[in-house]
Coordinates of N, CA, C and O in Angstrom, one line a residue:
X1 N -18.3 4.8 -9.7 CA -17.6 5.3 -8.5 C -16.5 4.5 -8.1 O -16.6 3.2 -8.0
X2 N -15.1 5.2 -7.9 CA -14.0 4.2 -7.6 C -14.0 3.9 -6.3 O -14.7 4.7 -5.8
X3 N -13.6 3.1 -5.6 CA -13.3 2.7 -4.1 C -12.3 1.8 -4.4 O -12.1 1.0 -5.3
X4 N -11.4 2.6 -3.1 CA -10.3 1.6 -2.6 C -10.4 1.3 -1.3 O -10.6 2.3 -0.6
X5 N -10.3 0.1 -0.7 CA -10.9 -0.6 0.4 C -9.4 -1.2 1.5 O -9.1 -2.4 1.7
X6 N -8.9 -0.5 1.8 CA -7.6 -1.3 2.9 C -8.3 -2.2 3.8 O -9.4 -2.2 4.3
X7 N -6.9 -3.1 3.9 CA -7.1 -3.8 5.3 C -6.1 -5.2 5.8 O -5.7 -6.0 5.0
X8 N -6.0 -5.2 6.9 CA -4.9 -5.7 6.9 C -3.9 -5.4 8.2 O -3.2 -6.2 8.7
X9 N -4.0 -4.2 8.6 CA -3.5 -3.7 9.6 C -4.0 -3.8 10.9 O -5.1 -4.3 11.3
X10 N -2.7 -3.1 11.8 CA -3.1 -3.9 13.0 C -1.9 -3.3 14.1 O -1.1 -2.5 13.7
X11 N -1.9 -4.0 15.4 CA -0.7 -3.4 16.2 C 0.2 -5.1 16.0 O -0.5 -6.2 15.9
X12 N 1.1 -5.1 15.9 CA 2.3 -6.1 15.6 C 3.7 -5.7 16.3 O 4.2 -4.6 16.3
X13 N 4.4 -6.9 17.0 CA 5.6 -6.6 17.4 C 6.5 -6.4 16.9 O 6.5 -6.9 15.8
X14 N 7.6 -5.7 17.4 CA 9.2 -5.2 16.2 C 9.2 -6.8 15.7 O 8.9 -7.6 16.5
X15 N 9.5 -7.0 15.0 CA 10.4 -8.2 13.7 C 8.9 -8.9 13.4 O 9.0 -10.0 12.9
X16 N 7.3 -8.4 13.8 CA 6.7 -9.3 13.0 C 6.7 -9.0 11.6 O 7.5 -8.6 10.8
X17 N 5.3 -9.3 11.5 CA 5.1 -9.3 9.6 C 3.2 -9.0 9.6 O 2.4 -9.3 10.3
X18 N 3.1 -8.2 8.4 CA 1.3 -8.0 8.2 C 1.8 -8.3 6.7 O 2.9 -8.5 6.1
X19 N 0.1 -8.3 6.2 CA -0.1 -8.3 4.9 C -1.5 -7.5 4.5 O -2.7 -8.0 4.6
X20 N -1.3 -6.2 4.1 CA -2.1 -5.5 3.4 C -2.6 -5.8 2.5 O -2.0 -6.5 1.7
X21 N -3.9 -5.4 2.5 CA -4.8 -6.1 1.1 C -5.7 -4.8 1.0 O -5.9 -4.1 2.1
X22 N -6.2 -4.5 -0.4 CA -6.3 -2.8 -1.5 C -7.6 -3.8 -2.4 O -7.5 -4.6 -3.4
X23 N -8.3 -3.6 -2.0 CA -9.8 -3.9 -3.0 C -10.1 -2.8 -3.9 O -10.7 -1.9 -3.4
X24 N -9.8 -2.9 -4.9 CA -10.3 -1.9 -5.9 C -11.6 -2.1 -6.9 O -11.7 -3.2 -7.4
X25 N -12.7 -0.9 -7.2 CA -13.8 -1.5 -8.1 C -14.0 -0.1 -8.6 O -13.3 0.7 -8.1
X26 N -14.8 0.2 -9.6 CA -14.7 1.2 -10.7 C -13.7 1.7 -11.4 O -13.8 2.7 -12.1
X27 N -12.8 0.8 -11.3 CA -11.5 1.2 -12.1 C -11.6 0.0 -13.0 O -12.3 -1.0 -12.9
X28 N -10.3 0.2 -14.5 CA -10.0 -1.6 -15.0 C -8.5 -1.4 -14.7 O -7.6 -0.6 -15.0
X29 N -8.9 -2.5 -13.7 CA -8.0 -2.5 -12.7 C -6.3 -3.3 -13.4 O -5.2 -3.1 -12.9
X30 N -6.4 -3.7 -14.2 CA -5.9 -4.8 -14.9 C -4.6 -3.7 -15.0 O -3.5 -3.7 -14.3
X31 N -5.0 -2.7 -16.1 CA -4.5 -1.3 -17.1 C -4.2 0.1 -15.6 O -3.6 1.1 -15.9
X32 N -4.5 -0.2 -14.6 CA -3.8 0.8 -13.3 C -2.8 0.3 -12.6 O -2.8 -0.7 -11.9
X33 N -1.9 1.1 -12.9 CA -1.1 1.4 -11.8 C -1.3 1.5 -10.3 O -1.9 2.5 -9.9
X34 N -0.6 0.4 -9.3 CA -1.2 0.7 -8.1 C 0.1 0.7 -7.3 O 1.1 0.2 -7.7
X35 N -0.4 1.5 -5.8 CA 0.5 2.0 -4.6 C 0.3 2.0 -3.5 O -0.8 2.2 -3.1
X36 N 1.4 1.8 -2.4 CA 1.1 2.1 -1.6 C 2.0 3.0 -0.8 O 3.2 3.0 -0.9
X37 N 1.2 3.7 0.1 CA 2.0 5.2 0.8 C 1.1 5.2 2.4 O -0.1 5.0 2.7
X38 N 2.4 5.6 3.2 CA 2.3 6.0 4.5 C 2.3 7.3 4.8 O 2.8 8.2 4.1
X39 N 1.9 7.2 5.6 CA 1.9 8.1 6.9 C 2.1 8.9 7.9 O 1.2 9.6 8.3
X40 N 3.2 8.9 8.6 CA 3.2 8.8 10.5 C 2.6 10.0 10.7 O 2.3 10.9 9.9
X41 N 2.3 10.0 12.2 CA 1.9 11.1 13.0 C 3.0 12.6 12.9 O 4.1 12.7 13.5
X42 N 2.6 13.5 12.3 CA 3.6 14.3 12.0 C 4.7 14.8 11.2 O 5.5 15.7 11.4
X43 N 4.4 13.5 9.8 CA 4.9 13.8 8.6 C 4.4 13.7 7.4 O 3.2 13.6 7.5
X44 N 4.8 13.8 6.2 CA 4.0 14.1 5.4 C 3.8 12.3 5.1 O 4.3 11.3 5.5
X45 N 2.8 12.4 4.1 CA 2.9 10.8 3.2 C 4.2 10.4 2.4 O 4.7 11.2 1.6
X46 N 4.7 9.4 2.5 CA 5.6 9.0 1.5 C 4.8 8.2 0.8 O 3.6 7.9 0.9
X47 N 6.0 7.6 -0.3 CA 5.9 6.7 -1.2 C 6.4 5.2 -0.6 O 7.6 5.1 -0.3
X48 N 5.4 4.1 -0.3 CA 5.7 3.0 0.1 C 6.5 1.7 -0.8 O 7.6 1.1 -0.7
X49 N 5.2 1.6 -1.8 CA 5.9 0.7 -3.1 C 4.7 1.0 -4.0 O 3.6 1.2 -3.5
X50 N 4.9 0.9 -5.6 CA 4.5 0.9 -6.7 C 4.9 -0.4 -7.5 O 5.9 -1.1 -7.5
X51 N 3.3 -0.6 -8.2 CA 3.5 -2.1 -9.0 C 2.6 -1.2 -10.0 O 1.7 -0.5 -10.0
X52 N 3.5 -1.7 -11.2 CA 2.8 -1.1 -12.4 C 1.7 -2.0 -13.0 O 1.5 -3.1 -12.5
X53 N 0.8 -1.6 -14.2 CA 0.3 -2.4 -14.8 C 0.8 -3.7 -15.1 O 0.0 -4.7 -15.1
X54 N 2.3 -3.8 -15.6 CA 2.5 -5.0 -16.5 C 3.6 -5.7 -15.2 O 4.4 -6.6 -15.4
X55 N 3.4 -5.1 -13.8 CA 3.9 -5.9 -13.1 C 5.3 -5.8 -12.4 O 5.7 -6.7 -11.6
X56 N 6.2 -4.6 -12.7 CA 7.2 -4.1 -12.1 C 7.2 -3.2 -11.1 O 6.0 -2.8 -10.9
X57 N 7.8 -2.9 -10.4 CA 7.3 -2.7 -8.7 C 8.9 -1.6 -8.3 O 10.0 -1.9 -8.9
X58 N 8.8 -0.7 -7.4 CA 9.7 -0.1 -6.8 C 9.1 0.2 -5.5 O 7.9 0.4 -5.1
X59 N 10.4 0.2 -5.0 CA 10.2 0.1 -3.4 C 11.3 1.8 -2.8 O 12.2 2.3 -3.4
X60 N 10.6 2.2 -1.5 CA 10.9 2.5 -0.8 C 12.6 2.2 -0.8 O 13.0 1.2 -1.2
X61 N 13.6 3.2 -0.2 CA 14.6 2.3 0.2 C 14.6 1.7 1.9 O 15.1 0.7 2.2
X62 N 13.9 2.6 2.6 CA 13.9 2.0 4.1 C 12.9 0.5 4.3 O 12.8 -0.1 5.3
X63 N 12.3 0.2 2.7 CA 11.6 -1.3 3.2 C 12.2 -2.3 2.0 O 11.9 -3.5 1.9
X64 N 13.0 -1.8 1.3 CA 13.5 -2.7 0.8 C 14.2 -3.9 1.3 O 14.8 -3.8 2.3
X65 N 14.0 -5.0 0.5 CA 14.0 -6.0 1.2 C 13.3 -6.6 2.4 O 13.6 -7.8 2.6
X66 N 12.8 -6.4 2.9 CA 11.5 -6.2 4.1 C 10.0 -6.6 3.1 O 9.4 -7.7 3.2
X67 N 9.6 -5.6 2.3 CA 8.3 -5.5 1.9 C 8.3 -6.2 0.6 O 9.3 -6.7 0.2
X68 N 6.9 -6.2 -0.2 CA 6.6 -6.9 -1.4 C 5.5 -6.6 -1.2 O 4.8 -6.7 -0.2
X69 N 5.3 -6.0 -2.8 CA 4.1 -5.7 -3.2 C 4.0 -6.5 -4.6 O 4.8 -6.8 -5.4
X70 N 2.0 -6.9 -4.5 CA 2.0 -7.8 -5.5 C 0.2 -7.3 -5.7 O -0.6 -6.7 -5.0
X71 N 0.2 -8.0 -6.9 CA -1.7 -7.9 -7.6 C -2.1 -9.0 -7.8 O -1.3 -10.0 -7.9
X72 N -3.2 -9.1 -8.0 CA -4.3 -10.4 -8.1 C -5.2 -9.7 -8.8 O -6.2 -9.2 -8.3
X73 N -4.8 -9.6 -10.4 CA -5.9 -8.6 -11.6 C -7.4 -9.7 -11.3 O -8.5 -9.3 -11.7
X74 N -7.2 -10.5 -10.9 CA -8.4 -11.3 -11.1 C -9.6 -11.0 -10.0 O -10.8 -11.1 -10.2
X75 N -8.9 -10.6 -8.8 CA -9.0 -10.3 -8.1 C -9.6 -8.5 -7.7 O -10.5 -8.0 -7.1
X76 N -8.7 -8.1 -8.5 CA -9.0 -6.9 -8.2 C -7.8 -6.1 -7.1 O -7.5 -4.9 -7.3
X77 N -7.2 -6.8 -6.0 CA -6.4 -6.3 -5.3 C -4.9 -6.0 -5.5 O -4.1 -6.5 -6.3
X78 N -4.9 -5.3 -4.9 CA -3.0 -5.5 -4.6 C -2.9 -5.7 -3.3 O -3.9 -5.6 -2.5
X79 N -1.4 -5.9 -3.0 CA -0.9 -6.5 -1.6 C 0.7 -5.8 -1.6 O 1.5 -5.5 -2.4
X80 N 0.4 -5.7 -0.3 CA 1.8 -5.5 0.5 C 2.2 -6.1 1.5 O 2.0 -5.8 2.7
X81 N 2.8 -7.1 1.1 CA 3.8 -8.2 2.4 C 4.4 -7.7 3.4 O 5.4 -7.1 2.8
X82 N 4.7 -7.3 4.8 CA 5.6 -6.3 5.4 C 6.6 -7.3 6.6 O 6.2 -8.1 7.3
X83 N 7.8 -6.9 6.5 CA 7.9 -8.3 7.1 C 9.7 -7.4 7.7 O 10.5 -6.6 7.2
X84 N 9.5 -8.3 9.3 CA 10.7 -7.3 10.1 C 10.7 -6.3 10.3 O 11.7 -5.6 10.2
X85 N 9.1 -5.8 11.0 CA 8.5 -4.6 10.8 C 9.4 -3.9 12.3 O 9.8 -4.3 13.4
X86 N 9.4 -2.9 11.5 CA 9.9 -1.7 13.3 C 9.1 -1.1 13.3 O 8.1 -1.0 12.5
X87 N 9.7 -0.5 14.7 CA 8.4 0.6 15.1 C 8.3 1.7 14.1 O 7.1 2.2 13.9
X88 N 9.4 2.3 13.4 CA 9.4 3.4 12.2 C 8.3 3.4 10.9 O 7.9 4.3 10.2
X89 N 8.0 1.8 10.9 CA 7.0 1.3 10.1 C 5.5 2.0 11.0 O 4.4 1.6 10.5
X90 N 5.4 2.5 11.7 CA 4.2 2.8 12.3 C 3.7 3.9 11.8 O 4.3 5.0 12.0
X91 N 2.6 3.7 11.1 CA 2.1 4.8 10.5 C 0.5 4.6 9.9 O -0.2 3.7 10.6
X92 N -0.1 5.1 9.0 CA -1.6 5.1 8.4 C -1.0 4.8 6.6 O -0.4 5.5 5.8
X93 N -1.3 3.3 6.5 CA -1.1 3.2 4.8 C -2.2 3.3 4.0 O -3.2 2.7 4.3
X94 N -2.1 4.3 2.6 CA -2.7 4.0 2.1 C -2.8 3.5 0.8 O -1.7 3.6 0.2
X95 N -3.8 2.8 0.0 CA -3.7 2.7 -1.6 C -4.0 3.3 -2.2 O -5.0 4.0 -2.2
X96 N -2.9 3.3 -3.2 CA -3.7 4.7 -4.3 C -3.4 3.6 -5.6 O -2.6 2.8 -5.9
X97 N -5.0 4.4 -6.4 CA -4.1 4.0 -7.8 C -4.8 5.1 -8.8 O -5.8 5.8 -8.8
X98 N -3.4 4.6 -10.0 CA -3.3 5.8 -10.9 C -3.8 5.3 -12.1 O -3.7 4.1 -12.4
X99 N -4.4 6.0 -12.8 CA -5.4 6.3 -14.0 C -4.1 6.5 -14.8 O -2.9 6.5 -14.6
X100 N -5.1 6.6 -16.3 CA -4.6 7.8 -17.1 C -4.9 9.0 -16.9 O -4.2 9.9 -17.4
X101 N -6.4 9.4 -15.9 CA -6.5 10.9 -15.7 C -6.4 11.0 -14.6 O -6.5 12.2 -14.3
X102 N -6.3 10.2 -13.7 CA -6.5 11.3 -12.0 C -5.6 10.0 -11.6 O -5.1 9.1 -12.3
X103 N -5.5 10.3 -10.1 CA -5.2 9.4 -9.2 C -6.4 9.5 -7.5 O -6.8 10.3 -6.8
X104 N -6.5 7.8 -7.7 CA -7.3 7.7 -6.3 C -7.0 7.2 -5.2 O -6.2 6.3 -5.4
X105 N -7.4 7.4 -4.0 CA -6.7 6.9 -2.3 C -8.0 6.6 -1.5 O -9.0 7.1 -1.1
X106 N -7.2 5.3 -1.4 CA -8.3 4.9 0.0 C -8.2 5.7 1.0 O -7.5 6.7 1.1
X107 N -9.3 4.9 2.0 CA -8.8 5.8 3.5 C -8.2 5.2 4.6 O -8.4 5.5 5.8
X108 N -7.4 4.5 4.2 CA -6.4 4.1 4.9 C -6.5 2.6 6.1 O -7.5 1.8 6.3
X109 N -5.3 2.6 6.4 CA -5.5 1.4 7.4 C -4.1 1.5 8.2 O -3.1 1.7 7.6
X110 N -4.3 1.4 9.5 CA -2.8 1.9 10.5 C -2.5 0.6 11.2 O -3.1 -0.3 11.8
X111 N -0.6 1.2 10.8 CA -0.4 -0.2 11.1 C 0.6 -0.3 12.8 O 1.7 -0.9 12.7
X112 N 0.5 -0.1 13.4 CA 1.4 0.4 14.4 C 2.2 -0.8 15.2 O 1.6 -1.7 15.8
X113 N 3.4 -0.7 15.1 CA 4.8 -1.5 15.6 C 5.0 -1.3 16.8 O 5.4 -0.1 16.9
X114 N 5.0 -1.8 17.7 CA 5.0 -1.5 18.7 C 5.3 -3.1 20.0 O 4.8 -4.2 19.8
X115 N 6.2 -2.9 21.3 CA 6.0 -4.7 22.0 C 5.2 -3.6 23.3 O 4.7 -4.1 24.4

């Protein structure tokens, strides 16, 4: 059974910083592709950032430079650094990651920007 486990979030003021953390188990996690995608109240999910298997990563353009995403294969997780957060960052992130046959999503973790 796969599980993806968020956490990390939290309410934070404009220009702080979080760090998400993606526990993954029933997968080999090593050989998946992992992600992360938001939320807000009233739009659809976007695409947050992607880190491939062998460790290449794309971002978002509204977090670029701001965010970083990274893995710990040893570990099992990925991470997303978030840093100079606005309130537009306020949303429900989640992790997904991609197979060769399907794709799976946690259930999220909200991160809301807010003074």
């Amino acid at each position: 059974q796969v599980q993806l486990v968020e956490s990390g979030g939290g309410l934070v003021q404009p220009g702080g910083s979080l760090r998400l953390s993606c526990v993954a188990s029933g997968i080999i996690f090593s050989t998946t592709h992992m992600g992360w995608y938001r939320q807000a109240p009233g739009k659809e999910r976007e695409l947050v950032a992607v880190i491939t298997s062998g460790g290449s990563t794309t971002y978002v353009d509204s977090v670029k430079g701001r965010s970083t995403i990274s893995r710990d294969n040893a570990k099992s997780t990925v991470f997303l650094q978030m840093n100079s957060l606005k309130p537009e960052d306020t949303a429900d992130y989640y992790c997904n990651a991609q197979t060769a046959w399907r794709g799976y999503w946690g259930k999220g973790t909200l991160v809301t920007v807010s003074s």
